[in-house]
Amino acid sequence: MLKFVTIPLLALATLPFVACGDNPIEVEDKKQAEYSVNLEAQTALDSLESRRERIDNYTCYEQTKRYTDNYKKRCDRFIEKFRGNSADTVLSLATVIKMVKNEDDYNDKGNYIATNDDPAINYLQENKMLSITLVNYRQTVDSISKDEKTGDPEIRFLVKSYIDSEPSEYDPFSATVLDTVDVDKWSGEKKVTIQLPRGIDAIEICPVLRDKNEHDDYYDDEDLLNDSDCIPVKNLGWVAENNPKLNTTTGEKARIIWEWFLYSIE
């Protein structure tokens, strides 16, 4: 009786274990199918990236061939350095093209050439941070509007960027530093930071004082901004870091005191 029990158990022990409902062939087929789909998707992405690189190079060639004899070599290296997947700083194609044209400030490898002979135009050699701090706000009129005596101030800063005295392709950077209600005066420290991209040589820092009692939630920055209140900063590469500059901006109904400075990204 013992023999009849032991032999079948040993035979069962030699069979491979398969969970209920799992067919090894079907599982393997499913893995292969998923691998094929992922491979096709990656191949398509690689193809798109390759096409983008070819279009970028062709566009760069066409727009720089009248400016520099070695435009092809410069375009290839600049695009690889500043537009490729491994680039530390990814710049727009328009900015790269401006740099390719500028043999006085950038060598064939895309490195900035520091020179003291002609400091009139000096680009940022690397991304930098712009720090802006609001230290004081004061309403300068007795009443903001017919319905409200105390204002609901919102204070923002727009930063416009330039290359060779021309507006860059970057949209103005914007940061809100104060957004409150029923306040006619305030003092303290409210800080915002904005990253400035490599390749620009000038900015304008434009404070926007807006009272929400007087304006809708949807508005046009340019309609509310007085350009004469903008602070121009030129030759960014020569601006001393960690050196705060104090400014006072007075609008029709309020005045603010604020400071700014540049610092490097660690």
mmCIF file of C-alpha atoms in Angstrom:
data_model
loop_
_atom_site.group_PDB
_atom_site.id
_atom_site.type_symbol
_atom_site.label_atom_id
_atom_site.label_comp_id
_atom_site.label_asym_id
_atom_site.label_seq_id
_atom_site.Cartn_x
_atom_site.Cartn_y
_atom_site.Cartn_z
ATOM 1 C CA MET A 1 0.000 0.000 0.000
ATOM 2 C CA LEU A 2 2.880 2.344 0.735
ATOM 3 C CA LYS A 3 4.321 1.866 -2.774
ATOM 4 C CA PHE A 4 1.121 2.918 -4.538
ATOM 5 C CA VAL A 5 1.053 6.203 -2.588
ATOM 6 C CA THR A 6 4.735 7.140 -2.836
ATOM 7 C CA ILE A 7 5.279 6.734 -6.599
ATOM 8 C CA PRO A 8 2.530 9.115 -7.781
ATOM 9 C CA LEU A 9 3.702 11.790 -5.296
ATOM 10 C CA LEU A 10 7.263 11.606 -6.596
ATOM 11 C CA ALA A 11 6.021 11.837 -10.140
ATOM 12 C CA LEU A 12 4.015 14.950 -9.330
ATOM 13 C CA ALA A 13 7.057 16.535 -7.712
ATOM 14 C CA THR A 14 8.955 16.386 -11.018
ATOM 15 C CA LEU A 15 6.277 18.386 -12.962
ATOM 16 C CA PRO A 16 6.902 22.148 -13.485
ATOM 17 C CA PHE A 17 4.679 24.351 -11.333
ATOM 18 C CA VAL A 18 2.228 26.494 -13.372
ATOM 19 C CA ALA A 19 -0.152 28.872 -11.633
ATOM 20 C CA CYS A 20 -3.810 28.398 -12.337
ATOM 21 C CA GLY A 21 -4.779 30.196 -15.534
ATOM 22 C CA ASP A 22 -1.160 31.057 -16.587
ATOM 23 C CA ASN A 23 -0.086 29.459 -19.832
ATOM 24 C CA PRO A 24 3.728 29.860 -20.197
ATOM 25 C CA ILE A 25 3.468 30.214 -23.987
ATOM 26 C CA GLU A 26 0.770 32.896 -23.757
ATOM 27 C CA VAL A 27 2.758 34.835 -21.123
ATOM 28 C CA GLU A 28 5.853 34.824 -23.314
ATOM 29 C CA ASP A 29 3.838 35.902 -26.383
ATOM 30 C CA LYS A 30 2.380 38.797 -24.385
ATOM 31 C CA LYS A 31 5.862 39.922 -23.300
ATOM 32 C CA GLN A 32 7.078 39.809 -26.890
ATOM 33 C CA ALA A 33 4.068 41.855 -28.059
ATOM 34 C CA GLU A 34 4.630 44.513 -25.375
ATOM 35 C CA TYR A 35 8.317 44.675 -26.269
ATOM 36 C CA SER A 36 7.474 45.146 -29.962
ATOM 37 C CA VAL A 37 5.051 47.994 -29.184
ATOM 38 C CA ASN A 38 7.590 49.761 -26.965
ATOM 39 C CA LEU A 39 10.305 49.265 -29.562
ATOM 40 C CA GLU A 40 8.106 50.711 -32.322
ATOM 41 C CA ALA A 41 7.247 53.744 -30.166
ATOM 42 C CA GLN A 42 10.909 54.383 -29.345
ATOM 43 C CA THR A 43 11.869 53.972 -33.011
ATOM 44 C CA ALA A 44 9.225 56.542 -33.984
ATOM 45 C CA LEU A 45 10.504 58.999 -31.341
ATOM 46 C CA ASP A 46 14.095 58.508 -32.499
ATOM 47 C CA SER A 47 12.996 59.153 -36.081
ATOM 48 C CA LEU A 48 11.210 62.383 -35.104
ATOM 49 C CA GLU A 49 14.229 63.566 -33.111
ATOM 50 C CA SER A 50 16.518 62.834 -36.059
ATOM 51 C CA ARG A 51 14.244 64.783 -38.412
ATOM 52 C CA ARG A 52 14.158 67.725 -35.978
ATOM 53 C CA GLU A 53 17.955 67.784 -35.818
ATOM 54 C CA ARG A 54 18.216 67.769 -39.626
ATOM 55 C CA ILE A 55 15.672 70.616 -39.903
ATOM 56 C CA ASP A 56 17.501 72.591 -37.193
ATOM 57 C CA ASN A 57 20.833 72.215 -38.981
ATOM 58 C CA TYR A 58 19.366 73.127 -42.379
ATOM 59 C CA THR A 59 17.648 76.217 -40.935
ATOM 60 C CA CYS A 60 20.858 77.268 -39.220
ATOM 61 C CA TYR A 61 22.863 76.811 -42.442
ATOM 62 C CA GLU A 62 20.443 78.958 -44.438
ATOM 63 C CA GLN A 63 20.341 81.798 -41.912
ATOM 64 C CA THR A 64 24.070 82.007 -41.154
ATOM 65 C CA LYS A 65 25.862 81.279 -44.442
ATOM 66 C CA ARG A 66 26.089 84.982 -45.288
ATOM 67 C CA TYR A 67 27.602 85.849 -41.923
ATOM 68 C CA THR A 68 30.440 83.402 -41.364
ATOM 69 C CA ASP A 69 32.567 81.228 -43.636
ATOM 70 C CA ASN A 70 32.582 78.223 -41.300
ATOM 71 C CA TYR A 71 28.821 78.330 -40.695
ATOM 72 C CA LYS A 72 28.262 74.580 -41.173
ATOM 73 C CA LYS A 73 30.816 73.578 -38.586
ATOM 74 C CA ARG A 74 29.545 76.193 -36.146
ATOM 75 C CA CYS A 75 25.904 75.196 -36.653
ATOM 76 C CA ASP A 76 26.662 71.501 -36.105
ATOM 77 C CA ARG A 77 28.599 72.095 -32.897
ATOM 78 C CA PHE A 78 26.302 74.746 -31.447
ATOM 79 C CA ILE A 79 23.173 72.681 -32.088
ATOM 80 C CA GLU A 80 24.758 69.582 -30.583
ATOM 81 C CA LYS A 81 25.865 71.583 -27.533
ATOM 82 C CA PHE A 82 22.746 73.663 -26.911
ATOM 83 C CA ARG A 83 19.893 71.750 -28.551
ATOM 84 C CA GLY A 84 20.778 68.078 -28.062
ATOM 85 C CA ASN A 85 19.337 65.749 -25.429
ATOM 86 C CA SER A 86 22.601 65.804 -23.487
ATOM 87 C CA ALA A 87 22.855 69.615 -23.442
ATOM 88 C CA ASP A 88 23.061 71.154 -19.972
ATOM 89 C CA THR A 89 21.344 74.293 -21.284
ATOM 90 C CA VAL A 90 18.700 73.814 -23.992
ATOM 91 C CA LEU A 91 18.345 77.041 -25.979
ATOM 92 C CA SER A 92 15.847 77.898 -28.685
ATOM 93 C CA LEU A 93 17.023 77.605 -32.279
ATOM 94 C CA ALA A 94 16.681 81.389 -32.754
ATOM 95 C CA THR A 95 19.127 82.030 -29.896
ATOM 96 C CA VAL A 96 21.565 79.410 -31.204
ATOM 97 C CA ILE A 97 21.522 81.055 -34.640
ATOM 98 C CA LYS A 98 22.296 84.466 -33.101
ATOM 99 C CA MET A 99 25.252 82.898 -31.306
ATOM 100 C CA VAL A 100 26.495 81.161 -34.485
ATOM 101 C CA LYS A 101 26.527 84.507 -36.322
ATOM 102 C CA ASN A 102 28.526 86.165 -33.534
ATOM 103 C CA GLU A 103 32.142 85.081 -34.109
ATOM 104 C CA ASP A 104 33.416 87.998 -32.030
ATOM 105 C CA ASP A 105 31.929 86.637 -28.802
ATOM 106 C CA TYR A 106 31.627 82.859 -29.454
ATOM 107 C CA ASN A 107 34.280 80.516 -30.840
ATOM 108 C CA ASP A 108 33.633 77.504 -33.090
ATOM 109 C CA LYS A 109 32.933 75.255 -30.105
ATOM 110 C CA GLY A 110 30.220 77.519 -28.724
ATOM 111 C CA ASN A 111 32.323 78.850 -25.853
ATOM 112 C CA TYR A 112 31.987 82.483 -24.899
ATOM 113 C CA ILE A 113 35.111 84.540 -25.555
ATOM 114 C CA ALA A 114 35.747 86.892 -22.639
ATOM 115 C CA THR A 115 37.446 90.064 -23.812
ATOM 116 C CA ASN A 116 38.060 93.410 -22.170
ATOM 117 C CA ASP A 117 38.690 95.166 -25.477
ATOM 118 C CA ASP A 118 35.037 95.616 -26.436
ATOM 119 C CA PRO A 119 32.721 95.370 -23.436
ATOM 120 C CA ALA A 120 29.863 97.194 -25.208
ATOM 121 C CA ILE A 121 27.921 93.945 -25.664
ATOM 122 C CA ASN A 122 28.374 91.121 -23.219
ATOM 123 C CA TYR A 123 26.155 88.040 -23.212
ATOM 124 C CA LEU A 124 25.408 85.848 -20.251
ATOM 125 C CA GLN A 125 27.856 82.974 -20.441
ATOM 126 C CA GLU A 126 25.552 80.763 -18.365
ATOM 127 C CA ASN A 127 22.045 80.806 -16.930
ATOM 128 C CA LYS A 128 21.742 83.147 -13.966
ATOM 129 C CA MET A 129 19.104 83.952 -11.378
ATOM 130 C CA LEU A 130 17.499 87.356 -10.954
ATOM 131 C CA SER A 131 16.355 88.000 -7.383
ATOM 132 C CA ILE A 132 13.693 90.672 -6.785
ATOM 133 C CA THR A 133 12.590 91.694 -3.285
ATOM 134 C CA LEU A 134 9.689 93.964 -2.374
ATOM 135 C CA VAL A 135 10.431 95.862 0.847
ATOM 136 C CA ASN A 136 7.690 98.503 1.012
ATOM 137 C CA TYR A 137 4.243 99.297 -0.402
ATOM 138 C CA ARG A 138 2.183 102.385 0.325
ATOM 139 C CA GLN A 139 -1.086 103.679 -1.063
ATOM 140 C CA THR A 140 -0.554 107.358 -1.925
ATOM 141 C CA VAL A 141 -4.197 108.520 -2.301
ATOM 142 C CA ASP A 142 -7.021 108.724 0.227
ATOM 143 C CA SER A 143 -9.325 106.440 -1.744
ATOM 144 C CA ILE A 144 -8.696 103.830 -4.399
ATOM 145 C CA SER A 145 -12.162 103.997 -5.967
ATOM 146 C CA LYS A 146 -15.731 105.165 -5.302
ATOM 147 C CA ASP A 147 -16.642 101.916 -3.569
ATOM 148 C CA GLU A 148 -13.379 101.060 -1.822
ATOM 149 C CA LYS A 149 -11.110 103.274 0.260
ATOM 150 C CA THR A 150 -8.399 100.701 0.876
ATOM 151 C CA GLY A 151 -6.912 98.888 -2.081
ATOM 152 C CA ASP A 152 -6.462 95.236 -2.994
ATOM 153 C CA PRO A 153 -2.913 95.504 -4.350
ATOM 154 C CA GLU A 154 -1.244 93.010 -6.645
ATOM 155 C CA ILE A 155 2.387 93.690 -7.452
ATOM 156 C CA ARG A 156 4.171 91.772 -10.186
ATOM 157 C CA PHE A 157 7.410 92.107 -12.089
ATOM 158 C CA LEU A 158 7.815 91.571 -15.813
ATOM 159 C CA VAL A 159 11.305 90.953 -17.148
ATOM 160 C CA LYS A 160 11.909 91.571 -20.855
ATOM 161 C CA SER A 161 15.070 90.168 -22.441
ATOM 162 C CA TYR A 162 17.175 91.446 -25.347
ATOM 163 C CA ILE A 163 19.938 90.316 -27.684
ATOM 164 C CA ASP A 164 21.986 92.941 -29.534
ATOM 165 C CA SER A 165 19.448 95.632 -28.538
ATOM 166 C CA GLU A 166 16.632 93.650 -30.148
ATOM 167 C CA PRO A 167 13.858 91.853 -28.214
ATOM 168 C CA SER A 168 14.692 88.182 -27.795
ATOM 169 C CA GLU A 169 12.270 85.428 -28.761
ATOM 170 C CA TYR A 170 11.534 84.754 -25.091
ATOM 171 C CA ASP A 171 8.192 85.946 -23.746
ATOM 172 C CA PRO A 172 8.505 88.368 -20.813
ATOM 173 C CA PHE A 173 9.151 86.492 -17.587
ATOM 174 C CA SER A 174 6.574 87.248 -14.895
ATOM 175 C CA ALA A 175 6.464 86.771 -11.125
ATOM 176 C CA THR A 176 3.940 87.960 -8.540
ATOM 177 C CA VAL A 177 5.495 89.272 -5.338
ATOM 178 C CA LEU A 178 2.446 90.596 -3.441
ATOM 179 C CA ASP A 179 -1.240 89.690 -3.762
ATOM 180 C CA THR A 180 -3.468 90.814 -0.906
ATOM 181 C CA VAL A 181 -6.697 92.657 -0.010
ATOM 182 C CA ASP A 182 -7.630 95.666 2.155
ATOM 183 C CA VAL A 183 -4.069 96.914 2.517
ATOM 184 C CA ASP A 184 -2.945 100.539 2.206
ATOM 185 C CA LYS A 185 0.613 100.037 3.440
ATOM 186 C CA TRP A 186 2.967 97.139 3.913
ATOM 187 C CA SER A 187 6.648 96.629 4.739
ATOM 188 C CA GLY A 188 8.853 93.588 5.082
ATOM 189 C CA GLU A 189 10.516 91.262 2.565
ATOM 190 C CA LYS A 190 8.722 89.451 -0.251
ATOM 191 C CA LYS A 191 11.145 87.761 -2.630
ATOM 192 C CA VAL A 192 10.791 86.150 -6.063
ATOM 193 C CA THR A 193 13.439 84.693 -8.366
ATOM 194 C CA ILE A 194 13.481 84.435 -12.149
ATOM 195 C CA GLN A 195 15.926 82.364 -14.196
ATOM 196 C CA LEU A 196 17.588 84.295 -17.017
ATOM 197 C CA PRO A 197 18.727 82.227 -20.023
ATOM 198 C CA ARG A 198 22.244 82.181 -21.359
ATOM 199 C CA GLY A 199 22.724 84.153 -24.573
ATOM 200 C CA ILE A 200 20.862 87.370 -23.693
ATOM 201 C CA ASP A 201 22.790 90.576 -23.084
ATOM 202 C CA ALA A 202 20.185 92.931 -21.576
ATOM 203 C CA ILE A 203 16.930 92.970 -19.636
ATOM 204 C CA GLU A 204 14.290 95.417 -18.497
ATOM 205 C CA ILE A 205 12.754 94.894 -15.070
ATOM 206 C CA CYS A 206 9.229 96.318 -15.118
ATOM 207 C CA PRO A 207 7.144 96.578 -11.946
ATOM 208 C CA VAL A 208 3.373 96.344 -12.385
ATOM 209 C CA LEU A 209 1.176 97.896 -9.696
ATOM 210 C CA ARG A 210 -2.402 96.766 -10.102
ATOM 211 C CA ASP A 211 -5.396 97.223 -7.824
ATOM 212 C CA LYS A 212 -7.984 94.477 -8.174
ATOM 213 C CA ASN A 213 -10.783 96.900 -7.246
ATOM 214 C CA GLU A 214 -10.086 98.753 -10.473
ATOM 215 C CA HIS A 215 -9.276 95.930 -12.903
ATOM 216 C CA ASP A 216 -10.874 92.652 -13.909
ATOM 217 C CA ASP A 217 -9.159 89.335 -13.327
ATOM 218 C CA TYR A 218 -8.308 89.164 -17.036
ATOM 219 C CA TYR A 219 -6.090 91.948 -18.264
ATOM 220 C CA ASP A 220 -3.356 92.853 -20.703
ATOM 221 C CA ASP A 221 0.023 93.470 -19.104
ATOM 222 C CA GLU A 222 1.048 95.987 -21.727
ATOM 223 C CA ASP A 223 -2.049 98.118 -21.091
ATOM 224 C CA LEU A 224 -1.210 98.388 -17.410
ATOM 225 C CA LEU A 225 2.535 98.825 -17.705
ATOM 226 C CA ASN A 226 4.237 102.199 -17.869
ATOM 227 C CA ASP A 227 7.474 101.562 -19.791
ATOM 228 C CA SER A 228 9.120 104.590 -18.196
ATOM 229 C CA ASP A 229 9.083 102.678 -14.882
ATOM 230 C CA CYS A 230 11.196 99.820 -16.291
ATOM 231 C CA ILE A 231 14.764 99.490 -15.043
ATOM 232 C CA PRO A 232 17.174 98.692 -17.925
ATOM 233 C CA VAL A 233 20.130 96.426 -17.226
ATOM 234 C CA LYS A 234 22.659 96.117 -20.056
ATOM 235 C CA ASN A 235 25.837 94.072 -20.531
ATOM 236 C CA LEU A 236 24.564 91.354 -18.229
ATOM 237 C CA GLY A 237 27.825 89.438 -18.265
ATOM 238 C CA TRP A 238 29.561 92.377 -16.602
ATOM 239 C CA VAL A 239 26.970 92.949 -13.866
ATOM 240 C CA ALA A 240 28.408 92.236 -10.432
ATOM 241 C CA GLU A 241 26.667 89.399 -8.618
ATOM 242 C CA ASN A 242 25.054 89.616 -5.171
ATOM 243 C CA ASN A 243 25.054 93.416 -5.369
ATOM 244 C CA PRO A 244 21.502 94.632 -4.517
ATOM 245 C CA LYS A 245 20.190 97.734 -6.274
ATOM 246 C CA LEU A 246 17.411 99.690 -4.530
ATOM 247 C CA ASN A 247 14.627 101.284 -6.605
ATOM 248 C CA THR A 248 11.454 103.291 -5.955
ATOM 249 C CA THR A 249 8.521 103.090 -8.373
ATOM 250 C CA THR A 250 5.558 105.434 -8.001
ATOM 251 C CA GLY A 251 2.250 104.824 -9.758
ATOM 252 C CA GLU A 252 -0.898 106.926 -9.822
ATOM 253 C CA LYS A 253 -2.194 105.559 -6.511
ATOM 254 C CA ALA A 254 0.669 103.698 -4.864
ATOM 255 C CA ARG A 255 4.419 103.566 -4.414
ATOM 256 C CA ILE A 256 6.728 100.595 -3.957
ATOM 257 C CA ILE A 257 10.345 100.211 -2.888
ATOM 258 C CA TRP A 258 12.183 97.154 -4.155
ATOM 259 C CA GLU A 259 15.633 95.815 -4.915
ATOM 260 C CA TRP A 260 17.201 93.371 -7.366
ATOM 261 C CA PHE A 261 20.470 91.537 -7.921
ATOM 262 C CA LEU A 262 21.921 88.684 -9.992
ATOM 263 C CA TYR A 263 23.496 85.497 -8.723
ATOM 264 C CA SER A 264 24.862 82.288 -10.232
ATOM 265 C CA ILE A 265 23.094 78.938 -10.146
ATOM 266 C CA GLU A 266 25.025 76.499 -7.986
#
